[in-house]
Amino acid sequence: MNGAVVLDIEGTTSAAAHVKNLLFPYARKRLADWVNDRGHEPRVKAALDEARELIREHSVRQSGDQAELVRVLEQWSDEDRKVTPLKTLQGMIWSEGYARGDLQGHIYPDSVQAIQTWRVSGTPLFIYSSGSVLAQQQWFTHTPYGDLTGHLAGYFDTETAGPKRETASYHAIAKCIDVQPQLILFVSDSRQELDAARRAQWRTGWVKRPQEDPSPESSDHATYPDLLSVARRETS
């Protein structure tokens, strides 16, 4: 393998508003019932136990009963906390929503073209998002353009790689996919994430879509108006 591309989702391949305005409220509305009805299931119980441990580690307040735990989870959701157990639970709820036809993953048309361009060039594509791997897979399975997972070589989240603003996470991904850091391109709409990737010696591309980020902020990261512009530059 000579190189690889790792893509962020929100604001990069897809609209951040889709997550904020559709997916988050969908999971938030169902979170309490999901925990109460399925808290005994192994995957759900494991996520709840992890949430309790985080509460104990970061607060003098104890997790208390299940109602208190749900209240904390709902607070994390309202604050858009990048907390692994919350992301795990959200992913499970969304997965059921996709299966029932309630949800569909958003992707910009130019992102579909970009993914296809890289696929034709033989460049392996990976996804790295704060959403769970399950949520990522469901997102790209259920798009208006059909199932795009066949174009993707793998997925990483905060559980499998680590927080997206920490350099160690990018070292971990490079080791996992067995590609030299200098040969990996990370594309995101977050300057902090790009900075972390660069510290790990990755190449970077900053997607600043006008509809996502109209600010004039600039940096020494290569900047593009959409994902297709990145793919064309990289494969030309």
PDB file of C-alpha atoms in Angstrom:
ATOM      1  CA  MET A   1       0.000   0.000   0.000  1.00  0.00           C
ATOM      2  CA  ASN A   2       1.607   3.269  -1.151  1.00  0.00           C
ATOM      3  CA  GLY A   3      -0.714   5.766   0.501  1.00  0.00           C
ATOM      4  CA  ALA A   4      -4.149   6.348   1.973  1.00  0.00           C
ATOM      5  CA  VAL A   5      -6.802   8.995   2.535  1.00  0.00           C
ATOM      6  CA  VAL A   6      -8.652   9.408   5.831  1.00  0.00           C
ATOM      7  CA  LEU A   7     -11.867  11.434   5.779  1.00  0.00           C
ATOM      8  CA  ASP A   8     -13.844  13.245   8.449  1.00  0.00           C
ATOM      9  CA  ILE A   9     -17.634  13.205   8.042  1.00  0.00           C
ATOM     10  CA  GLU A  10     -19.404  16.244   9.555  1.00  0.00           C
ATOM     11  CA  GLY A  11     -18.691  19.336   7.479  1.00  0.00           C
ATOM     12  CA  THR A  12     -16.346  17.394   5.188  1.00  0.00           C
ATOM     13  CA  THR A  13     -18.175  14.641   3.311  1.00  0.00           C
ATOM     14  CA  SER A  14     -21.531  15.662   4.707  1.00  0.00           C
ATOM     15  CA  ALA A  15     -23.553  18.472   6.236  1.00  0.00           C
ATOM     16  CA  ALA A  16     -22.960  19.026   9.937  1.00  0.00           C
ATOM     17  CA  ALA A  17     -26.532  20.300  10.203  1.00  0.00           C
ATOM     18  CA  HIS A  18     -27.833  16.840   9.301  1.00  0.00           C
ATOM     19  CA  VAL A  19     -26.283  15.460  12.478  1.00  0.00           C
ATOM     20  CA  LYS A  20     -27.229  18.411  14.662  1.00  0.00           C
ATOM     21  CA  ASN A  21     -30.785  18.871  13.422  1.00  0.00           C
ATOM     22  CA  LEU A  22     -31.832  15.298  12.652  1.00  0.00           C
ATOM     23  CA  LEU A  23     -29.663  12.574  14.136  1.00  0.00           C
ATOM     24  CA  PHE A  24     -28.974  14.102  17.551  1.00  0.00           C
ATOM     25  CA  PRO A  25     -32.644  14.909  18.275  1.00  0.00           C
ATOM     26  CA  TYR A  26     -33.695  11.470  17.021  1.00  0.00           C
ATOM     27  CA  ALA A  27     -31.388   9.698  19.483  1.00  0.00           C
ATOM     28  CA  ARG A  28     -32.017  12.195  22.296  1.00  0.00           C
ATOM     29  CA  LYS A  29     -35.765  11.603  22.143  1.00  0.00           C
ATOM     30  CA  ARG A  30     -35.330   7.824  22.401  1.00  0.00           C
ATOM     31  CA  LEU A  31     -32.375   7.627  24.778  1.00  0.00           C
ATOM     32  CA  ALA A  32     -34.248   7.146  28.070  1.00  0.00           C
ATOM     33  CA  ASP A  33     -36.568   4.445  26.716  1.00  0.00           C
ATOM     34  CA  TRP A  34     -33.622   2.730  24.989  1.00  0.00           C
ATOM     35  CA  VAL A  35     -31.652   2.520  28.226  1.00  0.00           C
ATOM     36  CA  ASN A  36     -34.656   1.404  30.265  1.00  0.00           C
ATOM     37  CA  ASP A  37     -35.787  -1.218  27.755  1.00  0.00           C
ATOM     38  CA  ARG A  38     -32.382  -2.552  26.656  1.00  0.00           C
ATOM     39  CA  GLY A  39     -30.051  -1.812  29.536  1.00  0.00           C
ATOM     40  CA  HIS A  40     -29.724  -5.539  30.201  1.00  0.00           C
ATOM     41  CA  GLU A  41     -28.385  -6.323  26.718  1.00  0.00           C
ATOM     42  CA  PRO A  42     -24.600  -6.918  26.734  1.00  0.00           C
ATOM     43  CA  ARG A  43     -23.617  -4.118  24.320  1.00  0.00           C
ATOM     44  CA  VAL A  44     -25.899  -1.580  25.970  1.00  0.00           C
ATOM     45  CA  LYS A  45     -24.849  -2.626  29.471  1.00  0.00           C
ATOM     46  CA  ALA A  46     -21.164  -2.296  28.522  1.00  0.00           C
ATOM     47  CA  ALA A  47     -21.742   1.266  27.287  1.00  0.00           C
ATOM     48  CA  LEU A  48     -23.673   2.167  30.434  1.00  0.00           C
ATOM     49  CA  ASP A  49     -20.954   0.737  32.660  1.00  0.00           C
ATOM     50  CA  GLU A  50     -18.375   2.802  30.760  1.00  0.00           C
ATOM     51  CA  ALA A  51     -20.503   5.921  31.235  1.00  0.00           C
ATOM     52  CA  ARG A  52     -20.745   5.268  34.978  1.00  0.00           C
ATOM     53  CA  GLU A  53     -16.981   4.901  35.179  1.00  0.00           C
ATOM     54  CA  LEU A  54     -16.466   8.212  33.373  1.00  0.00           C
ATOM     55  CA  ILE A  55     -18.827   9.921  35.789  1.00  0.00           C
ATOM     56  CA  ARG A  56     -16.914   8.538  38.749  1.00  0.00           C
ATOM     57  CA  GLU A  57     -13.591   9.637  37.252  1.00  0.00           C
ATOM     58  CA  HIS A  58     -14.588  13.188  36.348  1.00  0.00           C
ATOM     59  CA  SER A  59     -17.103  14.201  38.975  1.00  0.00           C
ATOM     60  CA  VAL A  60     -17.547  14.054  42.718  1.00  0.00           C
ATOM     61  CA  ARG A  61     -21.130  13.154  41.958  1.00  0.00           C
ATOM     62  CA  GLN A  62     -21.878   9.446  41.784  1.00  0.00           C
ATOM     63  CA  SER A  63     -23.784   7.952  38.879  1.00  0.00           C
ATOM     64  CA  GLY A  64     -26.614   6.963  41.238  1.00  0.00           C
ATOM     65  CA  ASP A  65     -29.589   5.103  39.868  1.00  0.00           C
ATOM     66  CA  GLN A  66     -30.451   4.559  36.232  1.00  0.00           C
ATOM     67  CA  ALA A  67     -32.590   7.697  36.054  1.00  0.00           C
ATOM     68  CA  GLU A  68     -29.596   9.792  37.109  1.00  0.00           C
ATOM     69  CA  LEU A  69     -27.399   8.021  34.559  1.00  0.00           C
ATOM     70  CA  VAL A  70     -29.897   8.771  31.804  1.00  0.00           C
ATOM     71  CA  ARG A  71     -29.986  12.411  32.896  1.00  0.00           C
ATOM     72  CA  VAL A  72     -26.198  12.646  32.542  1.00  0.00           C
ATOM     73  CA  LEU A  73     -26.289  10.960  29.129  1.00  0.00           C
ATOM     74  CA  GLU A  74     -28.949  13.416  27.992  1.00  0.00           C
ATOM     75  CA  GLN A  75     -26.834  16.305  29.255  1.00  0.00           C
ATOM     76  CA  TRP A  76     -23.823  14.993  27.336  1.00  0.00           C
ATOM     77  CA  SER A  77     -26.016  14.772  24.232  1.00  0.00           C
ATOM     78  CA  ASP A  78     -27.250  18.347  24.665  1.00  0.00           C
ATOM     79  CA  GLU A  79     -23.636  19.506  25.032  1.00  0.00           C
ATOM     80  CA  ASP A  80     -22.473  17.428  22.025  1.00  0.00           C
ATOM     81  CA  ARG A  81     -19.847  15.763  24.189  1.00  0.00           C
ATOM     82  CA  LYS A  82     -17.462  13.466  22.285  1.00  0.00           C
ATOM     83  CA  VAL A  83     -17.888  10.716  24.880  1.00  0.00           C
ATOM     84  CA  THR A  84     -17.448   7.163  23.650  1.00  0.00           C
ATOM     85  CA  PRO A  85     -20.315   5.460  25.557  1.00  0.00           C
ATOM     86  CA  LEU A  86     -22.748   8.153  24.429  1.00  0.00           C
ATOM     87  CA  LYS A  87     -21.584   7.767  20.831  1.00  0.00           C
ATOM     88  CA  THR A  88     -21.999   4.000  21.142  1.00  0.00           C
ATOM     89  CA  LEU A  89     -25.579   4.323  22.355  1.00  0.00           C
ATOM     90  CA  GLN A  90     -26.427   6.918  19.715  1.00  0.00           C
ATOM     91  CA  GLY A  91     -25.044   4.597  17.049  1.00  0.00           C
ATOM     92  CA  MET A  92     -27.284   1.768  18.204  1.00  0.00           C
ATOM     93  CA  ILE A  93     -30.365   3.965  18.200  1.00  0.00           C
ATOM     94  CA  TRP A  94     -29.549   5.363  14.759  1.00  0.00           C
ATOM     95  CA  SER A  95     -28.903   1.861  13.411  1.00  0.00           C
ATOM     96  CA  GLU A  96     -32.432   0.881  14.300  1.00  0.00           C
ATOM     97  CA  GLY A  97     -33.687   4.115  12.747  1.00  0.00           C
ATOM     98  CA  TYR A  98     -31.900   3.367   9.481  1.00  0.00           C
ATOM     99  CA  ALA A  99     -33.289  -0.171   9.451  1.00  0.00           C
ATOM    100  CA  ARG A 100     -36.817   1.158   9.933  1.00  0.00           C
ATOM    101  CA  GLY A 101     -36.402   3.740   7.194  1.00  0.00           C
ATOM    102  CA  ASP A 102     -36.651   6.689   9.579  1.00  0.00           C
ATOM    103  CA  LEU A 103     -33.144   7.920   8.781  1.00  0.00           C
ATOM    104  CA  GLN A 104     -30.852   8.424   5.829  1.00  0.00           C
ATOM    105  CA  GLY A 105     -27.211   9.471   5.770  1.00  0.00           C
ATOM    106  CA  HIS A 106     -26.429  12.804   4.153  1.00  0.00           C
ATOM    107  CA  ILE A 107     -23.547  13.200   1.731  1.00  0.00           C
ATOM    108  CA  TYR A 108     -22.706  16.102  -0.571  1.00  0.00           C
ATOM    109  CA  PRO A 109     -22.845  15.244  -4.308  1.00  0.00           C
ATOM    110  CA  ASP A 110     -19.229  16.328  -4.759  1.00  0.00           C
ATOM    111  CA  SER A 111     -18.232  13.941  -1.949  1.00  0.00           C
ATOM    112  CA  VAL A 112     -19.702  11.020  -3.867  1.00  0.00           C
ATOM    113  CA  GLN A 113     -17.654  12.064  -6.904  1.00  0.00           C
ATOM    114  CA  ALA A 114     -14.540  12.456  -4.750  1.00  0.00           C
ATOM    115  CA  ILE A 115     -14.935   9.020  -3.189  1.00  0.00           C
ATOM    116  CA  GLN A 116     -15.411   7.482  -6.619  1.00  0.00           C
ATOM    117  CA  THR A 117     -12.373   9.357  -7.958  1.00  0.00           C
ATOM    118  CA  TRP A 118     -10.125   8.026  -5.205  1.00  0.00           C
ATOM    119  CA  ARG A 119     -11.564   4.532  -5.627  1.00  0.00           C
ATOM    120  CA  VAL A 120     -10.761   4.539  -9.357  1.00  0.00           C
ATOM    121  CA  SER A 121      -7.228   5.728  -8.603  1.00  0.00           C
ATOM    122  CA  GLY A 122      -6.732   2.774  -6.271  1.00  0.00           C
ATOM    123  CA  THR A 123      -6.297   4.922  -3.159  1.00  0.00           C
ATOM    124  CA  PRO A 124      -7.656   3.259   0.007  1.00  0.00           C
ATOM    125  CA  LEU A 125     -10.216   5.422   1.796  1.00  0.00           C
ATOM    126  CA  PHE A 126     -10.864   5.353   5.542  1.00  0.00           C
ATOM    127  CA  ILE A 127     -13.319   7.235   7.737  1.00  0.00           C
ATOM    128  CA  TYR A 128     -12.378   8.772  11.086  1.00  0.00           C
ATOM    129  CA  SER A 129     -15.235  10.338  13.015  1.00  0.00           C
ATOM    130  CA  SER A 130     -16.244  10.960  16.609  1.00  0.00           C
ATOM    131  CA  GLY A 131     -19.406   8.997  15.857  1.00  0.00           C
ATOM    132  CA  SER A 132     -19.170   5.262  16.486  1.00  0.00           C
ATOM    133  CA  VAL A 133     -17.978   2.883  13.786  1.00  0.00           C
ATOM    134  CA  LEU A 134     -21.503   1.440  13.675  1.00  0.00           C
ATOM    135  CA  ALA A 135     -22.948   4.900  13.066  1.00  0.00           C
ATOM    136  CA  GLN A 136     -20.407   5.548  10.310  1.00  0.00           C
ATOM    137  CA  GLN A 137     -21.200   2.278   8.559  1.00  0.00           C
ATOM    138  CA  GLN A 138     -24.930   2.930   8.704  1.00  0.00           C
ATOM    139  CA  TRP A 139     -24.415   6.494   7.445  1.00  0.00           C
ATOM    140  CA  PHE A 140     -22.615   5.369   4.293  1.00  0.00           C
ATOM    141  CA  THR A 141     -24.873   2.371   3.770  1.00  0.00           C
ATOM    142  CA  HIS A 142     -28.067   4.437   3.689  1.00  0.00           C
ATOM    143  CA  THR A 143     -27.362   7.427   1.445  1.00  0.00           C
ATOM    144  CA  PRO A 144     -29.475   9.023  -1.310  1.00  0.00           C
ATOM    145  CA  TYR A 145     -26.835   7.640  -3.714  1.00  0.00           C
ATOM    146  CA  GLY A 146     -27.074   4.077  -2.488  1.00  0.00           C
ATOM    147  CA  ASP A 147     -24.663   2.017  -0.425  1.00  0.00           C
ATOM    148  CA  LEU A 148     -21.179   3.582  -0.568  1.00  0.00           C
ATOM    149  CA  THR A 149     -19.470   1.265   1.901  1.00  0.00           C
ATOM    150  CA  GLY A 150     -17.916  -0.727  -0.922  1.00  0.00           C
ATOM    151  CA  HIS A 151     -15.716   2.302  -1.630  1.00  0.00           C
ATOM    152  CA  LEU A 152     -14.377   2.435   1.942  1.00  0.00           C
ATOM    153  CA  ALA A 153     -11.543   0.358   3.369  1.00  0.00           C
ATOM    154  CA  GLY A 154     -12.259   0.881   7.063  1.00  0.00           C
ATOM    155  CA  TYR A 155     -13.524   3.054   9.882  1.00  0.00           C
ATOM    156  CA  PHE A 156     -12.100   4.602  13.059  1.00  0.00           C
ATOM    157  CA  ASP A 157     -13.776   6.299  16.014  1.00  0.00           C
ATOM    158  CA  THR A 158     -12.768   7.586  19.437  1.00  0.00           C
ATOM    159  CA  GLU A 159     -12.849   4.061  20.859  1.00  0.00           C
ATOM    160  CA  THR A 160     -10.703   2.387  18.200  1.00  0.00           C
ATOM    161  CA  ALA A 161      -8.290   5.286  17.602  1.00  0.00           C
ATOM    162  CA  GLY A 162      -8.774   7.914  20.308  1.00  0.00           C
ATOM    163  CA  PRO A 163      -9.873  11.584  20.422  1.00  0.00           C
ATOM    164  CA  LYS A 164      -9.589  13.406  17.133  1.00  0.00           C
ATOM    165  CA  ARG A 165      -7.591  16.332  18.525  1.00  0.00           C
ATOM    166  CA  GLU A 166      -4.863  14.135  19.993  1.00  0.00           C
ATOM    167  CA  THR A 167      -1.753  13.317  17.974  1.00  0.00           C
ATOM    168  CA  ALA A 168      -1.545   9.808  19.421  1.00  0.00           C
ATOM    169  CA  SER A 169      -4.789   8.918  17.641  1.00  0.00           C
ATOM    170  CA  TYR A 170      -3.218   9.522  14.250  1.00  0.00           C
ATOM    171  CA  HIS A 171      -0.155   7.483  15.175  1.00  0.00           C
ATOM    172  CA  ALA A 172      -2.524   4.645  16.108  1.00  0.00           C
ATOM    173  CA  ILE A 173      -4.387   4.805  12.790  1.00  0.00           C
ATOM    174  CA  ALA A 174      -1.174   4.866  10.745  1.00  0.00           C
ATOM    175  CA  LYS A 175       0.049   1.794  12.577  1.00  0.00           C
ATOM    176  CA  CYS A 176      -3.267   0.007  12.117  1.00  0.00           C
ATOM    177  CA  ILE A 177      -3.483   0.584   8.353  1.00  0.00           C
ATOM    178  CA  ASP A 178       0.269   0.000   7.956  1.00  0.00           C
ATOM    179  CA  VAL A 179       0.975   3.139   5.936  1.00  0.00           C
ATOM    180  CA  GLN A 180       3.829   5.561   6.500  1.00  0.00           C
ATOM    181  CA  PRO A 181       2.471   8.768   8.095  1.00  0.00           C
ATOM    182  CA  GLN A 182       3.919  10.968   5.336  1.00  0.00           C
ATOM    183  CA  LEU A 183       1.794   9.054   2.817  1.00  0.00           C
ATOM    184  CA  ILE A 184      -1.520   9.557   4.596  1.00  0.00           C
ATOM    185  CA  LEU A 185      -3.792  12.480   3.731  1.00  0.00           C
ATOM    186  CA  PHE A 186      -6.309  13.548   6.366  1.00  0.00           C
ATOM    187  CA  VAL A 187      -9.211  15.727   5.206  1.00  0.00           C
ATOM    188  CA  SER A 188     -11.347  17.551   7.750  1.00  0.00           C
ATOM    189  CA  ASP A 189     -13.190  20.796   8.403  1.00  0.00           C
ATOM    190  CA  SER A 190     -11.570  21.142  11.843  1.00  0.00           C
ATOM    191  CA  ARG A 191      -8.309  23.030  12.178  1.00  0.00           C
ATOM    192  CA  GLN A 192      -7.606  21.428  15.570  1.00  0.00           C
ATOM    193  CA  GLU A 193      -7.946  17.942  14.100  1.00  0.00           C
ATOM    194  CA  LEU A 194      -5.727  18.858  11.173  1.00  0.00           C
ATOM    195  CA  ASP A 195      -3.113  20.272  13.529  1.00  0.00           C
ATOM    196  CA  ALA A 196      -3.068  16.987  15.466  1.00  0.00           C
ATOM    197  CA  ALA A 197      -2.703  14.981  12.260  1.00  0.00           C
ATOM    198  CA  ARG A 198       0.140  17.189  11.071  1.00  0.00           C
ATOM    199  CA  ARG A 199       1.981  16.670  14.358  1.00  0.00           C
ATOM    200  CA  ALA A 200       1.796  12.956  13.536  1.00  0.00           C
ATOM    201  CA  GLN A 201       3.486  13.795  10.190  1.00  0.00           C
ATOM    202  CA  TRP A 202       0.351  13.272   8.116  1.00  0.00           C
ATOM    203  CA  ARG A 203      -0.486  15.421   5.105  1.00  0.00           C
ATOM    204  CA  THR A 204      -3.614  17.541   5.540  1.00  0.00           C
ATOM    205  CA  GLY A 205      -6.440  19.117   3.583  1.00  0.00           C
ATOM    206  CA  TRP A 206      -8.834  21.623   5.109  1.00  0.00           C
ATOM    207  CA  VAL A 207     -12.317  21.590   3.571  1.00  0.00           C
ATOM    208  CA  LYS A 208     -13.959  24.973   4.171  1.00  0.00           C
ATOM    209  CA  ARG A 209     -17.348  24.745   2.513  1.00  0.00           C
ATOM    210  CA  PRO A 210     -18.999  28.172   2.283  1.00  0.00           C
ATOM    211  CA  GLN A 211     -22.269  26.758   3.605  1.00  0.00           C
ATOM    212  CA  GLU A 212     -20.483  25.151   6.558  1.00  0.00           C
ATOM    213  CA  ASP A 213     -17.819  27.702   7.507  1.00  0.00           C
ATOM    214  CA  PRO A 214     -18.037  31.176   5.958  1.00  0.00           C
ATOM    215  CA  SER A 215     -15.323  32.589   8.260  1.00  0.00           C
ATOM    216  CA  PRO A 216     -12.211  34.074   6.618  1.00  0.00           C
ATOM    217  CA  GLU A 217      -9.871  32.144   8.935  1.00  0.00           C
ATOM    218  CA  SER A 218      -6.847  30.753   7.134  1.00  0.00           C
ATOM    219  CA  SER A 219      -3.856  28.607   8.023  1.00  0.00           C
ATOM    220  CA  ASP A 220      -0.943  26.820   6.460  1.00  0.00           C
ATOM    221  CA  HIS A 221      -3.122  23.777   5.788  1.00  0.00           C
ATOM    222  CA  ALA A 222      -4.043  23.421   2.117  1.00  0.00           C
ATOM    223  CA  THR A 223      -7.615  24.740   1.869  1.00  0.00           C
ATOM    224  CA  TYR A 224     -10.383  23.584  -0.492  1.00  0.00           C
ATOM    225  CA  PRO A 225     -14.033  24.599  -1.055  1.00  0.00           C
ATOM    226  CA  ASP A 226     -15.238  20.977  -1.258  1.00  0.00           C
ATOM    227  CA  LEU A 227     -14.035  17.390  -1.186  1.00  0.00           C
ATOM    228  CA  LEU A 228     -13.970  16.902  -4.955  1.00  0.00           C
ATOM    229  CA  SER A 229     -11.393  19.682  -5.242  1.00  0.00           C
ATOM    230  CA  VAL A 230      -9.138  17.702  -2.915  1.00  0.00           C
ATOM    231  CA  ALA A 231      -9.569  14.469  -4.866  1.00  0.00           C
ATOM    232  CA  ARG A 232      -8.862  16.144  -8.201  1.00  0.00           C
ATOM    233  CA  ARG A 233      -5.724  17.772  -6.810  1.00  0.00           C
ATOM    234  CA  GLU A 234      -4.480  14.522  -5.312  1.00  0.00           C
ATOM    235  CA  THR A 235      -5.164  12.319  -8.335  1.00  0.00           C
ATOM    236  CA  SER A 236      -4.118  14.695 -11.129  1.00  0.00           C
TER     237      SER A 236
END
